[in-house]
Short mmCIF file of C-alpha atoms in Angstrom, two decimals:
data_model
loop_
_atom_site.label_atom_id
_atom_site.label_comp_id
_atom_site.label_asym_id
_atom_site.label_seq_id
_atom_site.Cartn_x
_atom_site.Cartn_y
_atom_site.Cartn_z
CA GLN A 1 -2.87 13.53 0.31
CA ILE A 2 -5.39 15.21 -1.51
CA LEU A 3 -4.54 13.82 -4.54
CA ALA A 4 -4.40 10.20 -3.29
CA PHE A 5 -7.71 10.61 -2.24
CA SER A 6 -8.94 11.50 -5.39
CA ARG A 7 -6.86 9.08 -7.10
CA GLN A 8 -8.15 5.67 -5.78
CA GLU A 9 -9.39 4.35 -9.13
CA LYS A 10 -5.64 4.29 -10.81
CA SER A 11 -4.11 1.80 -8.14
CA GLU A 12 -2.78 -1.22 -9.23
CA GLN A 13 -3.25 -4.11 -7.27
CA VAL A 14 -1.51 -7.02 -7.49
CA ARG A 15 -1.73 -10.70 -5.23
CA MET A 16 1.24 -9.85 -2.54
CA LYS A 17 2.29 -10.42 1.03
CA ILE A 18 2.46 -7.39 2.92
CA GLN A 19 4.51 -8.33 5.50
CA PRO A 20 7.87 -6.65 4.10
CA ILE A 21 5.83 -3.69 3.55
CA VAL A 22 5.07 -3.50 6.91
CA LYS A 23 8.78 -3.72 8.13
CA GLU A 24 10.01 -1.06 5.43
CA ALA A 25 7.41 1.43 6.36
CA LEU A 26 8.27 0.91 10.06
CA LYS A 27 12.36 0.90 9.65
CA LEU A 28 11.31 5.11 8.03
CA ILE A 29 8.53 5.54 10.98
CA ARG A 30 11.66 4.65 13.21
CA PHE A 31 13.81 7.43 11.92
CA THR A 32 10.90 10.32 11.67
CA ILE A 33 9.62 9.91 15.19
CA PRO A 34 11.49 10.44 18.79
CA ALA A 35 13.23 8.14 20.55
CA THR A 36 10.50 8.81 23.42
CA ILE A 37 7.87 6.94 21.54
CA PHE A 38 8.77 3.12 21.42
CA ILE A 39 7.99 0.55 18.57
CA ARG A 40 6.44 -2.80 19.07
CA GLN A 41 6.07 -4.87 15.89
CA GLN A 42 4.37 -8.02 16.22
CA ILE A 43 3.96 -9.06 12.02
CA SER A 44 2.98 -12.77 11.69
CA PRO A 45 4.95 -14.55 9.04
CA ASN A 46 1.99 -16.85 7.92
CA CYS A 47 -0.51 -14.27 7.11
CA GLY A 48 -1.71 -15.01 3.74
CA PRO A 49 -1.51 -12.93 0.28
CA VAL A 50 -3.76 -10.06 -0.21
CA MET A 51 -4.74 -7.72 -3.33
CA ALA A 52 -3.11 -4.61 -2.76
CA ASP A 53 -1.06 -1.70 -4.34
CA PRO A 54 2.30 -1.77 -2.26
CA VAL A 55 2.41 2.10 -2.33
CA GLN A 56 -0.70 2.30 -0.55
CA ILE A 57 -0.54 -0.32 1.93
CA HIS A 58 2.77 1.72 3.02
CA GLN A 59 0.69 4.90 3.00
CA ILE A 60 -1.72 3.32 5.04
CA LEU A 61 0.97 2.54 7.41
CA MET A 62 2.79 5.79 7.67
CA ASN A 63 -0.58 7.88 8.08
CA LEU A 64 -1.60 5.65 10.75
CA ALA A 65 1.84 5.95 12.62
CA THR A 66 1.50 9.45 12.31
CA ASN A 67 -1.46 9.96 13.74
CA ALA A 68 -0.17 8.03 16.31
CA PHE A 69 2.98 10.29 16.52
CA HIS A 70 0.82 13.15 17.09
CA ALA A 71 -1.23 11.45 20.01
CA MET A 72 1.95 10.51 21.85
CA GLU A 73 4.43 13.61 20.86
CA LYS A 74 3.83 15.33 23.87
CA ASP A 75 4.48 12.52 27.04
CA GLY A 76 5.99 9.51 24.61
CA GLY A 77 4.48 6.00 24.74
CA THR A 78 4.54 2.95 22.97
CA LEU A 79 3.57 2.71 19.32
CA THR A 80 2.53 -1.04 18.71
CA VAL A 81 1.97 -2.31 15.22
CA GLY A 82 1.05 -6.25 14.58
CA LEU A 83 -0.25 -8.33 11.44
CA GLU A 84 -2.37 -11.64 11.28
CA THR A 85 -4.27 -13.58 10.11
CA CYS A 86 -8.12 -13.39 11.72
CA ARG A 87 -11.43 -14.97 10.52
CA VAL A 88 -14.60 -12.53 10.64
CA ASP A 89 -17.54 -14.78 10.76
CA THR A 90 -20.14 -12.13 12.07
CA PRO A 91 -19.30 -8.78 9.92
CA ALA A 92 -22.22 -6.84 11.02
CA ARG A 93 -19.96 -6.46 14.45
CA ILE A 94 -17.07 -4.65 12.33
CA ASN A 95 -18.75 -3.27 9.27
CA PRO A 96 -21.81 -4.90 7.55
CA ALA A 97 -19.77 -3.95 3.98
CA LEU A 98 -17.71 -7.14 5.07
CA SER A 99 -17.82 -10.68 3.90
CA PRO A 100 -17.19 -13.95 5.88
CA GLY A 101 -13.92 -15.15 5.36
CA ASN A 102 -10.16 -14.38 6.28
CA TYR A 103 -8.73 -11.27 6.65
CA ALA A 104 -5.38 -9.96 6.92
CA CYS A 105 -5.91 -7.50 9.97
CA LEU A 106 -3.18 -4.81 10.61
CA THR A 107 -3.14 -2.90 13.92
CA VAL A 108 -1.92 0.15 14.79
CA THR A 109 -1.86 0.58 18.83
CA ASP A 110 -1.12 4.31 20.94
CA THR A 111 -0.46 4.82 24.34
CA GLY A 112 -1.79 8.25 23.57
CA LYS A 113 -4.33 10.63 24.99
CA GLY A 114 -7.30 9.08 22.98
CA MET A 115 -10.28 10.42 21.74
CA ASP A 116 -13.69 11.05 22.69
CA GLN A 117 -17.14 9.83 21.28
CA LYS A 118 -17.83 13.02 19.82
CA THR A 119 -14.41 13.28 18.06
CA LEU A 120 -14.23 9.18 16.60
CA GLU A 121 -17.66 10.22 15.05
CA LYS A 122 -15.42 12.59 12.52
CA ILE A 123 -11.84 11.35 12.27
CA PHE A 124 -12.57 10.12 8.66
CA ASP A 125 -13.66 13.65 7.59
CA PRO A 126 -11.88 15.02 5.09
CA PHE A 127 -9.82 17.64 6.62
CA PHE A 128 -11.00 16.95 10.12
CA THR A 129 -8.13 17.51 12.56
CA THR A 130 -7.89 17.64 16.19
CA LYS A 131 -3.76 18.95 15.49
CA ARG A 132 -3.17 23.16 15.92
CA LYS A 133 -2.56 25.13 12.82
CA GLY A 134 0.53 23.93 10.69
CA LYS A 135 0.58 20.27 12.45
CA GLY A 136 -1.63 18.71 10.19
CA THR A 137 -4.05 18.70 6.87
CA GLY A 138 -6.87 16.89 8.24
CA MET A 139 -6.57 14.30 5.15
CA GLY A 140 -4.24 11.65 6.46
CA LEU A 141 -7.37 9.05 8.13
CA SER A 142 -9.72 10.26 5.18
CA VAL A 143 -7.09 8.48 2.91
CA VAL A 144 -6.46 5.76 5.21
CA HIS A 145 -10.05 5.32 4.73
CA SER A 146 -10.66 5.43 0.82
CA ILE A 147 -7.57 3.10 0.03
CA VAL A 148 -9.03 0.54 2.48
CA THR A 149 -12.84 1.22 1.24
CA ALA A 150 -11.55 0.52 -2.36
CA MET A 151 -9.80 -2.65 -1.03
CA ASN A 152 -12.93 -4.20 -0.27
CA GLY A 153 -11.82 -3.92 3.49
CA ALA A 154 -12.66 -1.70 6.64
CA VAL A 155 -11.42 0.43 9.11
CA GLN A 156 -12.45 -0.35 13.41
CA VAL A 157 -11.00 1.99 15.68
CA HIS A 158 -11.34 1.60 19.75
CA SER A 159 -10.43 4.94 21.70
CA GLN A 160 -11.42 6.59 24.93
CA PRO A 161 -9.09 9.04 26.37
CA GLY A 162 -6.40 9.05 28.77
CA TRP A 163 -6.06 5.57 27.52
CA GLY A 164 -4.96 5.45 24.03
CA THR A 165 -6.40 4.10 20.22
CA GLU A 166 -6.39 1.28 18.54
CA PHE A 167 -6.75 1.39 14.40
CA ARG A 168 -8.07 -2.59 13.37
CA VAL A 169 -7.73 -2.67 9.06
CA TYR A 170 -8.98 -5.27 7.66
CA LEU A 171 -8.31 -6.50 4.24
CA PRO A 172 -9.35 -9.61 2.46
CA ILE A 173 -7.21 -12.52 1.92
CA MET A 174 -7.07 -14.13 -1.61
CA LYS A 175 -7.53 -17.67 -1.79
CA THR A 176 -5.21 -19.99 -3.74
CA GLY A 177 -6.06 -20.13 -6.71
CA SER A 178 -8.85 -17.40 -6.31
CA ASP A 179 -10.63 -17.05 -9.44
CA ASN A 180 -11.85 -14.20 -8.62
CA ASP A 181 -8.09 -12.72 -8.03
CA PRO A 182 -8.84 -9.23 -10.39
CA GLY A 183 -5.92 -8.92 -12.75
CA THR A 184 -3.65 -11.12 -11.58
CA SER A 185 -3.74 -13.17 -14.72
CA ARG A 186 -4.38 -10.47 -17.29
CA GLN A 187 -1.23 -8.45 -15.65
CA SER A 188 2.30 -9.19 -17.24
CA PRO A 189 5.03 -9.16 -15.40
CA LEU A 190 7.11 -6.05 -15.12
CA THR A 191 9.85 -5.22 -17.43
CA GLY A 192 12.66 -3.92 -15.14
CA GLY A 193 15.89 -3.42 -16.11
CA ASN A 194 19.91 -3.20 -14.48
CA GLU A 195 20.65 0.81 -15.58
CA ARG A 196 22.35 3.02 -13.27
CA ILE A 197 19.56 5.70 -11.55
CA LEU A 198 20.32 9.03 -10.14
CA LEU A 199 17.25 9.59 -8.02
CA VAL A 200 16.67 12.89 -6.48
CA ASP A 201 13.70 13.62 -3.66
CA ASP A 202 14.25 15.76 -0.48
CA LYS A 203 11.42 13.52 1.48
CA GLU A 204 13.43 11.01 3.14
CA PRO A 205 10.73 8.53 2.95
CA VAL A 206 9.87 8.90 -0.39
CA ALA A 207 13.05 8.36 -1.30
CA ALA A 208 13.78 5.15 0.48
CA MET A 209 10.42 4.47 -0.96
CA GLU A 210 11.10 4.79 -4.07
CA THR A 211 14.62 3.47 -3.94
CA GLN A 212 12.89 -0.02 -2.55
CA ILE A 213 10.85 -0.02 -5.71
CA LEU A 214 13.39 0.55 -8.36
CA SER A 215 15.67 -1.66 -6.28
CA ARG A 216 13.20 -4.72 -7.04
CA MET A 217 12.55 -3.79 -10.35
CA GLY A 218 16.55 -4.48 -10.93
CA TYR A 219 17.85 -0.87 -10.68
CA LYS A 220 20.79 0.13 -9.47
CA VAL A 221 19.94 3.01 -7.39
CA THR A 222 21.67 5.80 -5.88
CA ALA A 223 19.41 8.41 -4.41
CA PHE A 224 20.08 11.90 -2.86
CA THR A 225 17.97 13.86 -0.57
CA ASP A 226 19.24 17.07 -1.62
CA SER A 227 19.45 18.44 -5.40
CA THR A 228 22.52 19.84 -4.82
CA ASP A 229 24.81 16.98 -3.66
CA ALA A 230 23.16 15.53 -6.67
CA LEU A 231 24.32 18.01 -8.52
CA ALA A 232 27.65 17.19 -7.38
CA ALA A 233 27.77 14.10 -7.47
CA PHE A 234 26.51 13.88 -10.91
CA LYS A 235 29.47 16.46 -11.75
CA ASP A 236 32.04 14.24 -10.48
CA ASP A 237 31.25 11.30 -12.51
CA PRO A 238 28.24 11.91 -15.33
CA ASP A 239 29.14 9.19 -17.01
CA ARG A 240 27.99 6.74 -14.17
CA PHE A 241 24.23 7.18 -14.79
CA ASP A 242 22.13 5.85 -17.61
CA LEU A 243 19.25 8.14 -16.24
CA VAL A 244 17.72 10.54 -13.68
CA ILE A 245 14.32 10.62 -11.88
CA THR A 246 13.86 13.63 -9.67
CA ASP A 247 11.05 15.49 -7.72
CA VAL A 248 10.09 19.29 -8.78
CA ALA A 249 9.27 20.68 -5.57
CA MET A 250 12.42 20.66 -3.62
CA PRO A 251 14.45 23.41 -1.89
CA ASN A 252 17.84 24.98 -2.67
CA MET A 253 17.62 23.85 -6.17
CA SER A 254 13.87 22.76 -7.57
CA GLY A 255 13.66 19.82 -9.96
CA ASP A 256 13.53 21.75 -13.27
CA LYS A 257 17.02 23.97 -12.45
CA LEU A 258 18.44 20.64 -11.71
CA ALA A 259 17.74 19.55 -14.96
CA GLU A 260 18.85 22.34 -16.81
CA ALA A 261 22.02 22.20 -14.60
CA LEU A 262 22.05 18.42 -15.08
CA LYS A 263 21.92 18.81 -19.25
CA ARG A 264 24.75 21.59 -19.49
CA VAL A 265 26.93 19.17 -18.01
CA ARG A 266 25.69 15.98 -20.62
CA PRO A 267 23.42 16.74 -22.68
CA ASP A 268 22.10 13.51 -23.39
CA ILE A 269 21.22 12.13 -20.12
CA PRO A 270 17.73 11.25 -20.09
CA ILE A 271 15.76 12.81 -17.31
CA LEU A 272 12.64 11.94 -15.78
CA LEU A 273 10.42 14.81 -13.68
CA CYS A 274 8.12 13.77 -10.67
CA THR A 275 5.39 16.51 -9.27
CA GLY A 276 2.55 15.53 -7.18
CA TYR A 277 1.11 18.52 -8.68
CA CYS A 278 2.48 21.56 -10.42
CA GLU A 279 0.34 23.96 -12.26
CA TRP A 280 3.02 25.30 -14.34
CA MET A 281 4.29 22.03 -15.60
CA THR A 282 2.93 21.96 -18.70
CA PRO A 283 3.64 19.11 -22.09
CA GLU A 284 5.09 22.62 -23.29
CA THR A 285 7.56 23.06 -20.13
CA VAL A 286 8.61 19.60 -20.53
CA ARG A 287 9.35 20.03 -24.03
CA LYS A 288 11.42 23.26 -23.63
CA LEU A 289 13.54 21.79 -20.58
CA GLY A 290 14.33 18.81 -22.87
CA VAL A 291 13.38 16.14 -19.69
CA SER A 292 12.62 12.31 -21.25
CA GLY A 293 9.24 12.76 -19.42
CA LEU A 294 6.81 13.53 -16.48
CA LEU A 295 5.11 11.12 -14.00
CA THR A 296 2.65 12.32 -11.31
CA LYS A 297 2.90 11.35 -7.96
CA PRO A 298 2.09 9.10 -6.28
CA MET A 299 3.69 6.62 -8.78
CA LEU A 300 1.99 3.66 -10.02
CA THR A 301 4.47 0.55 -10.25
CA ARG A 302 3.42 -0.26 -13.55
CA ASP A 303 3.55 3.37 -15.33
CA LEU A 304 6.72 3.77 -14.21
CA ASP A 305 7.74 0.47 -15.00
CA ARG A 306 6.55 1.48 -18.61
CA THR A 307 8.10 4.76 -18.53
CA LEU A 308 11.48 4.09 -18.04
CA ARG A 309 11.42 1.51 -20.41
CA SER A 310 10.14 3.39 -23.35
CA ILE A 311 13.04 5.89 -22.41
CA LEU A 312 15.95 3.60 -21.99
CA GLY A 313 14.86 0.90 -24.78
CA SER A 314 13.09 -2.28 -24.39
CA ASP A 315 16.20 -4.18 -23.54
CA SER A 316 18.43 -3.49 -20.27
CA ARG A 317 21.79 -2.15 -20.87
CA GLN A 318 24.58 -5.58 -20.42
#
């Protein structure tokens, strides 16, 4: 969360409709929160495109949903996620930084314990949390605010004790053929490929999101959340995969140990390590491991695309 908070300038925004990202995130949320919390979704198919990084849209929703879950953790309740187009004619009522116009409005509402005014004034402060020790970092809402602000949007909060909380995220909708669409005309399309990738990440939501990104780029992905299971699958058929992408910090077997084990089975297998922050993972360490590269999380789609094609070659396997 801290790394994401400090890396907003590196986001890759593209013109996109965010409905598919919201729906995919909701599937992951359903798997990660208990059945005592009912999820209601009200997603308008007609909400227009925004300039956004899909990974960051996913992060916004996951952080807001996690916050809602903690508010309802004890007694359960209803989590409502909505997306619609709304017209903002008087920005001062929401946020003076907004401009009049049409916005994609993403709402996340819970029926939890709510917050008083004193708490509301601090919720976007880094490291502020009302959760007990070990239950949260206090970075989630700060990250949401940072991402949305960088997108020229705004976050509005309504809450009161015993009533629940509603977050409304406003993201400016792009005009059709707009000249102020930064990067759309300059961005070259992703190269992608059709190679077979073994993906390993112990965090299921991250593995699912990265699988989705790679699949949309054309790759055939087999994902594991347990590094020992991934190694067993690789040993069963070493030629089944063209490349391995693995997280570094994992239980049972870390990514660097997994890379060494994979290389013992098939020395020529290309391996790409991914890490959020790892002080000892230097370029020299990467060279000694014999892996093909190192990417820093959160992975940017275009960086991932360039790295994969530089490792696998400019032409996809036929």
